[in-house]
Amino acid sequence: MKTLYSRIVLTTIAIMVTSSLIAFVLSNLYYQYNLKPYNDQKVTTMAKDIGDFYDRHPELNIHDYLQHIGQLGYQFYLVNDQGKEWLYGGIFRERDLSPETVQQVLNGTVYHGIAEFPSELFITGFFDNVLSNSIGIPLQVDGSPHALFIRPDITVQFGEMRIFFSIIMAIAILLSILLVGVITRYIVKPIVKLTEATQNVAKGNYNVQLNVARRDELGQLADHFSQMAKGIAQLEQMRQEFVSNVSHEIQSPLASIQGFSQTLQTKRLSEEQQQHYLSIIEAESRRMSQLSKQLLMLASLDKEENILEKSTFDVAEQIKQVLFHTEWSWRSKELTIDMSLPSTYIHGDQQLLHQVWTNLMTNSIKFTAPEGIISLRITGQDNPSCSIEISDTGIGIPPEHLPHIFDRFYRVDEARDRSEGSSGLGLAITQKIVQMHGGRIEVTSQPGEGTTFTVTLPTL
């Protein structure tokens, strides 16, 4: 299995090789269609200048003349009408001229071998050292027709430069491969750390530290992964606490039901005692039923997938309905209800928001002493958001408990709340529903003076 490091290195090297081949092919095509005619014309002009200079100075020895010019970086092939040959300068790799070509030059025709040299894909004709890749001109030597063929001696003219460029290319290739290896290692290192971190998370170890001091995409990925791991750790802790709390909540009523059931079966009890124990069993069963319903509701709210069935309705009328449904509870405690509920239309889920007002109203009634006061207010009905305020003159909440009252299974008074059938889920459900509607819920309280819950919801 190839690692990411080897894949990047091999891919980069493959790109370098491929791009080099493509560049060579394109440069060869450029030479064939642009530079080759230019080189042909340039070498032809030079050959004619050499011939004209000799014609103006017939006293020169042609062999010495060509020998000196050849030392300047040119190759010459001289042949007379008798077929006698002379070579000056560098040696041609092949002497592949046909007799017909030589005869044409002897007859006075200029031979353009560079321009007519056949094109090949991976051979740049300028560097092909063959006699046919030359320029041929007619030349009179001592009144006898000769044919002179000339081409630049690449070995002499570009020998050192070829070595120089070869060294540069070799060094560039080696350095490129080395730098690709080093840089790729630098790029892949955070990914290796991420891989190790994901393996730890998969094993249940969420305490991962990714010290990646980078601000690029990989650095951001490492930061996000660290945040995700912390979030998963918190969720795991919450899950364990949730399971523990649920188990505790279920265990308590089950133990009561089991104990009183055994008592009813094994002892002779009076009818009054039997009714008392049966009422306890009924109450505990009702508490378990309420707990299961609230847990199912929390599970549905946590999904938040197509759960809201929104419609436009008057929230003031809905709160009045809740007040009517709880009338027996607040009248039995002779509580005073102070209302200011102007008609206010909002767009939300009626059933879920009904649960919000029921939870808040029930809490206010429960923790308000007889002959107390409960106030219901709606403000901002003409604004983009309205506020629903439910306040009471009850026992209040100590300041140290206020930050936690919306936590699941949290109780201000454990013993009293459990005895009264509270599961500690009502306010958590209330907050979740409000947040799903894009609103917020706030609480202020003073021990012995009362508590005020303020729910802010968008009106549209």
Tab-separated table of C-alpha atoms in Angstrom:
chain	number	residue	atom	x	y	z
A	1	MET	CA	0.000	0.000	0.000
A	2	LYS	CA	1.514	3.293	-1.076
A	3	THR	CA	1.669	6.062	1.471
A	4	LEU	CA	0.503	9.580	0.724
A	5	TYR	CA	4.124	10.728	0.926
A	6	SER	CA	5.290	8.300	-1.786
A	7	ARG	CA	2.263	9.113	-3.927
A	8	ILE	CA	3.001	12.847	-3.849
A	9	VAL	CA	6.718	12.328	-4.555
A	10	LEU	CA	6.125	9.895	-7.428
A	11	THR	CA	3.361	12.062	-8.857
A	12	THR	CA	5.588	15.156	-8.755
A	13	ILE	CA	8.476	13.321	-10.434
A	14	ALA	CA	6.099	11.951	-13.073
A	15	ILE	CA	4.831	15.470	-13.716
A	16	MET	CA	8.409	16.736	-14.056
A	17	VAL	CA	9.315	13.989	-16.552
A	18	THR	CA	6.105	14.395	-18.531
A	19	SER	CA	6.390	18.172	-18.671
A	20	SER	CA	10.032	17.854	-19.797
A	21	LEU	CA	9.068	15.512	-22.628
A	22	ILE	CA	6.218	17.768	-23.706
A	23	ALA	CA	8.503	20.812	-23.560
A	24	PHE	CA	11.095	19.011	-25.691
A	25	VAL	CA	8.514	18.009	-28.292
A	26	LEU	CA	7.066	21.519	-28.447
A	27	SER	CA	10.533	23.094	-28.736
A	28	ASN	CA	11.373	20.631	-31.519
A	29	LEU	CA	8.197	21.611	-33.365
A	30	TYR	CA	9.078	25.257	-32.888
A	31	TYR	CA	12.509	24.618	-34.414
A	32	GLN	CA	11.083	22.679	-37.348
A	33	TYR	CA	8.539	25.350	-38.312
A	34	ASN	CA	10.300	28.562	-37.265
A	35	LEU	CA	13.996	28.285	-36.535
A	36	LYS	CA	15.020	25.816	-39.241
A	37	PRO	CA	14.238	28.164	-42.178
A	38	TYR	CA	15.982	30.981	-40.305
A	39	ASN	CA	19.115	28.845	-39.680
A	40	ASP	CA	19.125	27.731	-43.302
A	41	GLN	CA	19.075	31.334	-44.496
A	42	LYS	CA	21.757	32.356	-41.993
A	43	VAL	CA	24.171	29.532	-42.942
A	44	THR	CA	23.478	30.158	-46.653
A	45	THR	CA	24.455	33.821	-46.272
A	46	MET	CA	27.623	32.799	-44.439
A	47	ALA	CA	28.521	30.237	-47.108
A	48	LYS	CA	28.037	32.791	-49.869
A	49	ASP	CA	30.199	35.299	-47.976
A	50	ILE	CA	32.973	32.694	-47.706
A	51	GLY	CA	32.696	31.949	-51.427
A	52	ASP	CA	32.589	35.641	-52.417
A	53	PHE	CA	35.644	36.395	-50.296
A	54	TYR	CA	37.607	33.648	-52.026
A	55	ASP	CA	36.452	34.851	-55.455
A	56	ARG	CA	37.792	38.330	-54.618
A	57	HIS	CA	41.082	36.882	-53.421
A	58	PRO	CA	42.020	34.112	-55.863
A	59	GLU	CA	45.616	34.251	-54.662
A	60	LEU	CA	44.571	32.508	-51.425
A	61	ASN	CA	45.207	28.801	-51.060
A	62	ILE	CA	41.709	27.330	-50.784
A	63	HIS	CA	42.834	24.557	-48.483
A	64	ASP	CA	44.573	26.870	-46.024
A	65	TYR	CA	41.653	29.266	-46.213
A	66	LEU	CA	39.047	26.622	-45.380
A	67	GLN	CA	41.297	25.063	-42.755
A	68	HIS	CA	41.497	28.372	-40.837
A	69	ILE	CA	37.773	29.013	-41.084
A	70	GLY	CA	37.098	25.460	-39.939
A	71	GLN	CA	39.042	26.144	-36.769
A	72	LEU	CA	36.583	28.960	-36.000
A	73	GLY	CA	33.752	26.476	-35.582
A	74	TYR	CA	32.617	25.272	-39.017
A	75	GLN	CA	32.695	22.019	-40.934
A	76	PHE	CA	33.509	21.957	-44.687
A	77	TYR	CA	33.256	19.346	-47.337
A	78	LEU	CA	34.896	20.248	-50.669
A	79	VAL	CA	34.603	18.111	-53.799
A	80	ASN	CA	35.630	18.806	-57.416
A	81	ASP	CA	34.154	17.619	-60.679
A	82	GLN	CA	36.562	14.666	-60.660
A	83	GLY	CA	35.112	13.391	-57.355
A	84	LYS	CA	38.110	14.274	-55.235
A	85	GLU	CA	37.126	15.163	-51.637
A	86	TRP	CA	38.526	17.317	-48.838
A	87	LEU	CA	37.259	17.753	-45.248
A	88	TYR	CA	37.992	20.701	-42.967
A	89	GLY	CA	36.997	21.405	-39.378
A	90	GLY	CA	35.010	18.769	-37.536
A	91	ILE	CA	34.275	15.342	-38.962
A	92	PHE	CA	30.778	14.658	-40.251
A	93	ARG	CA	29.070	11.720	-38.573
A	94	GLU	CA	27.783	10.572	-41.939
A	95	ARG	CA	28.592	11.589	-45.508
A	96	ASP	CA	25.205	10.803	-46.950
A	97	LEU	CA	25.059	13.158	-49.918
A	98	SER	CA	23.885	11.602	-53.147
A	99	PRO	CA	25.978	12.060	-56.321
A	100	GLU	CA	23.006	13.846	-57.888
A	101	THR	CA	23.070	16.498	-55.150
A	102	VAL	CA	26.812	17.053	-55.579
A	103	GLN	CA	26.391	17.356	-59.358
A	104	GLN	CA	23.605	19.922	-58.961
A	105	VAL	CA	25.868	22.116	-56.823
A	106	LEU	CA	28.731	21.691	-59.311
A	107	ASN	CA	26.325	22.905	-61.968
A	108	GLY	CA	25.681	26.124	-60.003
A	109	THR	CA	22.644	25.299	-57.814
A	110	VAL	CA	22.672	26.218	-54.114
A	111	TYR	CA	21.815	23.229	-51.900
A	112	HIS	CA	19.560	23.989	-48.896
A	113	GLY	CA	20.122	20.858	-46.842
A	114	ILE	CA	19.200	22.455	-43.511
A	115	ALA	CA	15.766	23.586	-44.659
A	116	GLU	CA	15.129	20.296	-46.491
A	117	PHE	CA	16.370	18.065	-43.677
A	118	PRO	CA	13.579	15.635	-42.730
A	119	SER	CA	11.678	16.385	-39.513
A	120	GLU	CA	11.630	13.797	-36.735
A	121	LEU	CA	9.759	13.920	-33.454
A	122	PHE	CA	12.643	13.599	-30.963
A	123	ILE	CA	15.552	14.901	-33.052
A	124	THR	CA	16.206	18.608	-33.444
A	125	GLY	CA	17.763	18.823	-36.908
A	126	PHE	CA	20.119	21.635	-36.001
A	127	PHE	CA	22.199	19.184	-33.907
A	128	ASP	CA	22.231	16.277	-36.380
A	129	ASN	CA	25.860	16.229	-37.662
A	130	VAL	CA	25.416	14.670	-41.088
A	131	LEU	CA	26.585	15.983	-44.450
A	132	SER	CA	23.098	16.170	-45.897
A	133	ASN	CA	22.217	18.653	-43.084
A	134	SER	CA	24.388	21.417	-44.621
A	135	ILE	CA	24.425	24.249	-47.184
A	136	GLY	CA	26.097	23.625	-50.538
A	137	ILE	CA	27.376	26.397	-52.892
A	138	PRO	CA	29.279	26.248	-56.201
A	139	LEU	CA	32.909	27.454	-56.060
A	140	GLN	CA	35.551	27.968	-58.744
A	141	VAL	CA	39.024	26.906	-57.632
A	142	ASP	CA	41.780	27.585	-60.162
A	143	GLY	CA	39.171	27.618	-62.913
A	144	SER	CA	37.830	24.206	-61.930
A	145	PRO	CA	34.237	23.786	-60.634
A	146	HIS	CA	34.001	22.668	-57.025
A	147	ALA	CA	31.118	22.112	-54.612
A	148	LEU	CA	31.539	23.447	-51.064
A	149	PHE	CA	29.253	22.188	-48.281
A	150	ILE	CA	29.233	23.957	-44.911
A	151	ARG	CA	27.499	23.644	-41.545
A	152	PRO	CA	28.276	24.955	-38.037
A	153	ASP	CA	30.447	22.687	-35.910
A	154	ILE	CA	28.154	22.316	-32.867
A	155	THR	CA	30.869	20.590	-30.872
A	156	VAL	CA	33.169	23.600	-31.174
A	157	GLN	CA	30.565	26.344	-30.963
A	158	PHE	CA	28.483	24.894	-28.142
A	159	GLY	CA	30.753	22.297	-26.545
A	160	GLU	CA	31.312	24.090	-23.250
A	161	MET	CA	27.766	25.415	-23.174
A	162	ARG	CA	26.369	21.920	-23.661
A	163	ILE	CA	28.372	20.680	-20.689
A	164	PHE	CA	27.354	23.755	-18.715
A	165	PHE	CA	23.659	23.292	-19.463
A	166	SER	CA	23.890	19.554	-18.822
A	167	ILE	CA	25.356	20.229	-15.390
A	168	ILE	CA	22.672	22.826	-14.682
A	169	MET	CA	19.929	20.413	-15.750
A	170	ALA	CA	21.353	17.535	-13.680
A	171	ILE	CA	21.697	19.723	-10.592
A	172	ALA	CA	18.202	21.163	-11.112
A	173	ILE	CA	16.685	17.672	-11.414
A	174	LEU	CA	18.493	16.364	-8.324
A	175	LEU	CA	17.615	19.440	-6.267
A	176	SER	CA	14.005	19.270	-7.462
A	177	ILE	CA	13.680	15.653	-6.356
A	178	LEU	CA	15.349	16.428	-3.012
A	179	LEU	CA	13.192	19.488	-2.373
A	180	VAL	CA	10.038	17.620	-3.397
A	181	GLY	CA	10.901	14.948	-0.840
A	182	VAL	CA	11.542	17.482	1.940
A	183	ILE	CA	8.545	19.695	1.176
A	184	THR	CA	6.236	16.700	0.799
A	185	ARG	CA	7.376	15.440	4.189
A	186	TYR	CA	6.490	18.848	5.626
A	187	ILE	CA	3.068	18.750	3.958
A	188	VAL	CA	2.280	15.176	4.942
A	189	LYS	CA	3.446	15.455	8.582
A	190	PRO	CA	0.151	17.020	9.860
A	191	ILE	CA	-1.814	14.356	7.978
A	192	VAL	CA	0.231	11.646	9.711
A	193	LYS	CA	-0.604	13.255	13.044
A	194	LEU	CA	-4.264	13.423	12.056
A	195	THR	CA	-4.213	9.734	11.140
A	196	GLU	CA	-2.773	8.829	14.535
A	197	ALA	CA	-5.322	11.082	16.221
A	198	THR	CA	-8.240	9.461	14.369
A	199	GLN	CA	-6.975	6.047	15.460
A	200	ASN	CA	-6.941	7.243	19.070
A	201	VAL	CA	-10.446	8.652	18.737
A	202	ALA	CA	-11.616	5.375	17.194
A	203	LYS	CA	-10.266	3.586	20.289
A	204	GLY	CA	-12.205	5.941	22.571
A	205	ASN	CA	-9.302	8.186	23.536
A	206	TYR	CA	-10.633	11.680	22.898
A	207	ASN	CA	-7.820	13.536	24.665
A	208	VAL	CA	-5.769	14.297	21.548
A	209	GLN	CA	-3.357	17.192	21.145
A	210	LEU	CA	-2.409	18.292	17.618
A	211	ASN	CA	0.361	20.861	17.899
A	212	VAL	CA	0.241	21.989	14.259
A	213	ALA	CA	1.453	25.587	14.054
A	214	ARG	CA	0.192	26.245	10.531
A	215	ARG	CA	-2.427	28.609	9.156
A	216	ASP	CA	-3.125	26.888	5.851
A	217	GLU	CA	-5.892	24.399	5.062
A	218	LEU	CA	-4.092	21.565	6.880
A	219	GLY	CA	-3.629	23.748	9.946
A	220	GLN	CA	-7.324	24.623	9.907
A	221	LEU	CA	-8.176	20.938	9.497
A	222	ALA	CA	-6.043	20.065	12.538
A	223	ASP	CA	-7.708	22.813	14.601
A	224	HIS	CA	-11.175	21.679	13.560
A	225	PHE	CA	-10.288	18.072	14.336
A	226	SER	CA	-9.092	19.059	17.816
A	227	GLN	CA	-12.336	20.938	18.387
A	228	MET	CA	-14.296	17.958	17.095
A	229	ALA	CA	-12.433	15.607	19.459
A	230	LYS	CA	-13.210	17.906	22.393
A	231	GLY	CA	-16.843	18.041	21.322
A	232	ILE	CA	-17.012	14.247	21.069
A	233	ALA	CA	-15.393	13.955	24.511
A	234	GLN	CA	-18.015	16.303	25.949
A	235	LEU	CA	-20.799	14.400	24.196
A	236	GLU	CA	-19.436	11.125	25.538
A	237	GLN	CA	-19.328	12.554	29.052
A	238	MET	CA	-22.860	13.887	28.629
A	239	ARG	CA	-23.990	10.508	27.298
A	240	GLN	CA	-22.531	8.695	30.286
A	241	GLU	CA	-24.090	11.197	32.678
A	242	PHE	CA	-27.386	10.914	30.798
A	243	VAL	CA	-27.384	7.110	31.020
A	244	SER	CA	-26.462	7.316	34.691
A	245	ASN	CA	-29.227	9.817	35.401
A	246	VAL	CA	-31.837	7.854	33.455
A	247	SER	CA	-30.829	4.657	35.231
A	248	HIS	CA	-31.091	6.423	38.582
A	249	GLU	CA	-34.457	7.948	37.726
A	250	ILE	CA	-35.852	4.594	36.633
A	251	GLN	CA	-34.287	2.635	39.477
A	252	SER	CA	-35.926	4.730	42.187
A	253	PRO	CA	-39.591	4.211	41.195
A	254	LEU	CA	-38.906	0.580	40.228
A	255	ALA	CA	-37.475	-0.085	43.669
A	256	SER	CA	-40.534	1.530	45.273
A	257	ILE	CA	-42.946	-0.442	43.092
A	258	GLN	CA	-41.098	-3.678	43.762
A	259	GLY	CA	-40.901	-3.098	47.518
A	260	PHE	CA	-44.523	-2.130	48.011
A	261	SER	CA	-45.702	-4.945	45.713
A	262	GLN	CA	-43.832	-7.479	47.837
A	263	THR	CA	-45.284	-5.900	50.970
A	264	LEU	CA	-48.795	-6.229	49.595
A	265	GLN	CA	-48.194	-9.888	48.763
A	266	THR	CA	-46.496	-11.091	51.940
A	267	LYS	CA	-48.177	-9.241	54.774
A	268	ARG	CA	-51.659	-8.953	56.116
A	269	LEU	CA	-52.501	-5.303	55.791
A	270	SER	CA	-55.573	-3.297	56.538
A	271	GLU	CA	-57.568	-1.963	53.642
A	272	GLU	CA	-56.385	1.539	54.453
A	273	GLN	CA	-52.721	0.444	54.303
A	274	GLN	CA	-53.326	-1.430	51.054
A	275	GLN	CA	-54.882	1.634	49.476
A	276	HIS	CA	-51.958	3.748	50.665
A	277	TYR	CA	-49.373	1.405	49.159
A	278	LEU	CA	-51.359	1.098	45.928
A	279	SER	CA	-51.536	4.880	45.633
A	280	ILE	CA	-47.737	5.025	45.991
A	281	ILE	CA	-47.327	2.377	43.289
A	282	GLU	CA	-49.688	4.350	41.046
A	283	ALA	CA	-47.771	7.573	41.644
A	284	GLU	CA	-44.417	5.933	40.894
A	285	SER	CA	-45.838	4.342	37.735
A	286	ARG	CA	-47.148	7.723	36.653
A	287	ARG	CA	-43.709	9.245	37.283
A	288	MET	CA	-42.044	6.562	35.136
A	289	SER	CA	-44.588	7.174	32.394
A	290	GLN	CA	-43.909	10.913	32.493
A	291	LEU	CA	-40.163	10.280	32.443
A	292	SER	CA	-40.409	8.015	29.388
A	293	LYS	CA	-42.539	10.571	27.539
A	294	GLN	CA	-40.070	13.343	28.277
A	295	LEU	CA	-37.124	11.193	27.191
A	296	LEU	CA	-38.876	10.395	23.910
A	297	MET	CA	-39.593	14.084	23.385
A	298	LEU	CA	-35.945	14.997	24.032
A	299	ALA	CA	-34.819	12.339	21.569
A	300	SER	CA	-37.144	13.785	18.925
A	301	LEU	CA	-36.035	17.353	19.636
A	302	ASP	CA	-32.354	16.411	19.453
A	303	LYS	CA	-32.824	15.078	15.911
A	304	GLU	CA	-34.347	18.388	14.726
A	305	GLU	CA	-35.279	16.761	11.406
A	306	ASN	CA	-38.641	17.884	10.012
A	307	ILE	CA	-40.055	17.942	13.529
A	308	LEU	CA	-41.499	21.465	13.485
A	309	GLU	CA	-44.977	21.847	12.044
A	310	LYS	CA	-45.257	25.614	11.922
A	311	SER	CA	-48.382	27.673	11.513
A	312	THR	CA	-49.428	31.218	12.344
A	313	PHE	CA	-51.451	31.519	15.552
A	314	ASP	CA	-52.218	33.885	18.423
A	315	VAL	CA	-49.812	33.048	21.245
A	316	ALA	CA	-51.865	35.068	23.721
A	317	GLU	CA	-54.868	32.796	23.157
A	318	GLN	CA	-52.632	29.747	23.559
A	319	ILE	CA	-51.331	30.964	26.925
A	320	LYS	CA	-54.912	31.600	28.052
A	321	GLN	CA	-55.731	27.993	27.114
A	322	VAL	CA	-52.839	26.760	29.253
A	323	LEU	CA	-54.078	28.959	32.108
A	324	PHE	CA	-57.538	27.417	31.734
A	325	HIS	CA	-56.147	23.846	31.724
A	326	THR	CA	-54.189	24.483	34.927
A	327	GLU	CA	-57.050	26.346	36.624
A	328	TRP	CA	-57.675	23.673	39.248
A	329	SER	CA	-54.014	23.807	40.349
A	330	TRP	CA	-53.734	27.547	40.841
A	331	ARG	CA	-57.248	27.959	42.230
A	332	SER	CA	-56.622	25.260	44.832
A	333	LYS	CA	-53.693	27.353	46.119
A	334	GLU	CA	-55.767	30.563	45.882
A	335	LEU	CA	-53.161	32.159	43.591
A	336	THR	CA	-53.784	35.500	41.940
A	337	ILE	CA	-53.262	35.632	38.157
A	338	ASP	CA	-52.184	38.998	36.767
A	339	MET	CA	-52.469	39.011	32.971
A	340	SER	CA	-51.495	41.435	30.211
A	341	LEU	CA	-51.835	39.348	27.066
A	342	PRO	CA	-52.505	41.454	23.958
A	343	SER	CA	-53.192	39.546	20.767
A	344	THR	CA	-49.823	38.539	19.260
A	345	TYR	CA	-49.394	36.347	16.197
A	346	ILE	CA	-46.281	34.236	15.762
A	347	HIS	CA	-45.215	31.524	13.303
A	348	GLY	CA	-44.319	28.341	15.129
A	349	ASP	CA	-45.247	24.838	16.189
A	350	GLN	CA	-48.396	25.143	18.322
A	351	GLN	CA	-48.044	21.774	20.024
A	352	LEU	CA	-44.424	22.269	21.082
A	353	LEU	CA	-44.931	25.873	22.251
A	354	HIS	CA	-47.976	24.719	24.201
A	355	GLN	CA	-45.564	22.421	26.050
A	356	VAL	CA	-43.312	25.426	26.809
A	357	TRP	CA	-46.089	27.474	28.451
A	358	THR	CA	-47.358	24.387	30.300
A	359	ASN	CA	-43.905	23.627	31.748
A	360	LEU	CA	-43.298	27.217	32.852
A	361	MET	CA	-46.813	27.660	34.253
A	362	THR	CA	-46.658	24.358	36.140
A	363	ASN	CA	-43.336	25.305	37.728
A	364	SER	CA	-44.675	28.700	38.793
A	365	ILE	CA	-47.740	27.121	40.412
A	366	LYS	CA	-45.666	24.411	42.094
A	367	PHE	CA	-43.136	26.739	43.709
A	368	THR	CA	-45.455	29.599	44.650
A	369	ALA	CA	-46.906	29.614	48.133
A	370	PRO	CA	-50.704	29.821	48.635
A	371	GLU	CA	-52.226	33.237	47.999
A	372	GLY	CA	-49.207	34.197	45.896
A	373	ILE	CA	-49.211	36.007	42.552
A	374	ILE	CA	-48.383	34.795	39.050
A	375	SER	CA	-47.956	37.433	36.316
A	376	LEU	CA	-48.247	36.810	32.586
A	377	ARG	CA	-47.049	39.521	30.174
A	378	ILE	CA	-46.573	39.843	26.392
A	379	THR	CA	-44.602	42.799	25.040
A	380	GLY	CA	-43.230	43.785	21.627
A	381	GLN	CA	-46.144	42.311	19.700
A	382	ASP	CA	-45.642	44.840	16.898
A	383	ASN	CA	-41.890	44.213	16.625
A	384	PRO	CA	-39.968	41.504	14.718
A	385	SER	CA	-39.790	39.606	18.017
A	386	CYS	CA	-42.013	39.494	21.077
A	387	SER	CA	-41.302	38.668	24.722
A	388	ILE	CA	-43.473	36.413	26.888
A	389	GLU	CA	-42.813	36.905	30.594
A	390	ILE	CA	-44.005	34.479	33.273
A	391	SER	CA	-43.148	35.576	36.820
A	392	ASP	CA	-44.200	34.451	40.277
A	393	THR	CA	-43.756	35.346	43.936
A	394	GLY	CA	-42.509	31.884	44.824
A	395	ILE	CA	-39.501	30.584	46.716
A	396	GLY	CA	-37.023	31.682	44.039
A	397	ILE	CA	-33.769	30.050	42.920
A	398	PRO	CA	-30.399	30.537	44.653
A	399	PRO	CA	-27.841	32.343	42.441
A	400	GLU	CA	-25.442	29.367	42.345
A	401	HIS	CA	-28.134	27.215	40.734
A	402	LEU	CA	-29.248	29.653	38.014
A	403	PRO	CA	-26.528	28.693	35.443
A	404	HIS	CA	-27.590	25.027	35.634
A	405	ILE	CA	-31.380	25.024	35.731
A	406	PHE	CA	-31.647	24.197	32.007
A	407	ASP	CA	-29.304	21.203	32.315
A	408	ARG	CA	-30.917	17.815	31.938
A	409	PHE	CA	-31.842	16.091	35.223
A	410	TYR	CA	-30.713	19.115	37.225
A	411	ARG	CA	-32.698	19.901	40.383
A	412	VAL	CA	-32.364	22.754	42.818
A	413	ASP	CA	-33.659	20.590	45.653
A	414	GLU	CA	-33.083	16.901	44.907
A	415	ALA	CA	-35.191	15.415	47.675
A	416	ARG	CA	-38.222	17.688	47.311
A	417	ASP	CA	-38.298	17.621	43.501
A	418	ARG	CA	-38.161	13.863	43.299
A	419	SER	CA	-40.881	13.474	45.854
A	420	GLU	CA	-43.051	15.805	43.828
A	421	GLY	CA	-42.558	13.778	40.666
A	422	SER	CA	-40.101	16.080	38.878
A	423	SER	CA	-37.587	14.465	36.521
A	424	GLY	CA	-35.432	17.528	35.934
A	425	LEU	CA	-36.163	17.463	32.189
A	426	GLY	CA	-38.939	20.052	31.879
A	427	LEU	CA	-36.768	23.141	31.590
A	428	ALA	CA	-34.297	21.358	29.305
A	429	ILE	CA	-37.184	20.518	26.967
A	430	THR	CA	-38.477	24.096	27.216
A	431	GLN	CA	-35.113	25.614	26.270
A	432	LYS	CA	-34.674	23.186	23.351
A	433	ILE	CA	-38.073	24.036	21.890
A	434	VAL	CA	-37.454	27.784	22.198
A	435	GLN	CA	-34.046	27.506	20.512
A	436	MET	CA	-35.527	25.458	17.664
A	437	HIS	CA	-37.875	28.383	16.998
A	438	GLY	CA	-34.929	30.775	16.778
A	439	GLY	CA	-35.682	32.323	20.176
A	440	ARG	CA	-34.103	32.424	23.606
A	441	ILE	CA	-35.167	31.937	27.207
A	442	GLU	CA	-33.769	33.860	30.179
A	443	VAL	CA	-34.353	33.612	33.900
A	444	THR	CA	-33.961	36.017	36.814
A	445	SER	CA	-34.662	35.064	40.397
A	446	GLN	CA	-34.214	36.121	44.015
A	447	PRO	CA	-34.580	33.569	46.824
A	448	GLY	CA	-37.770	34.241	48.763
A	449	GLU	CA	-38.997	36.844	46.274
A	450	GLY	CA	-39.820	34.890	43.124
A	451	THR	CA	-38.676	33.914	39.655
A	452	THR	CA	-39.205	35.408	36.205
A	453	PHE	CA	-38.826	33.466	32.940
A	454	THR	CA	-38.667	35.564	29.753
A	455	VAL	CA	-39.127	33.844	26.396
A	456	THR	CA	-38.263	35.858	23.285
A	457	LEU	CA	-39.625	34.550	19.958
A	458	PRO	CA	-39.673	35.960	16.401
A	459	THR	CA	-43.139	37.056	15.364
A	460	LEU	CA	-42.686	36.058	11.711
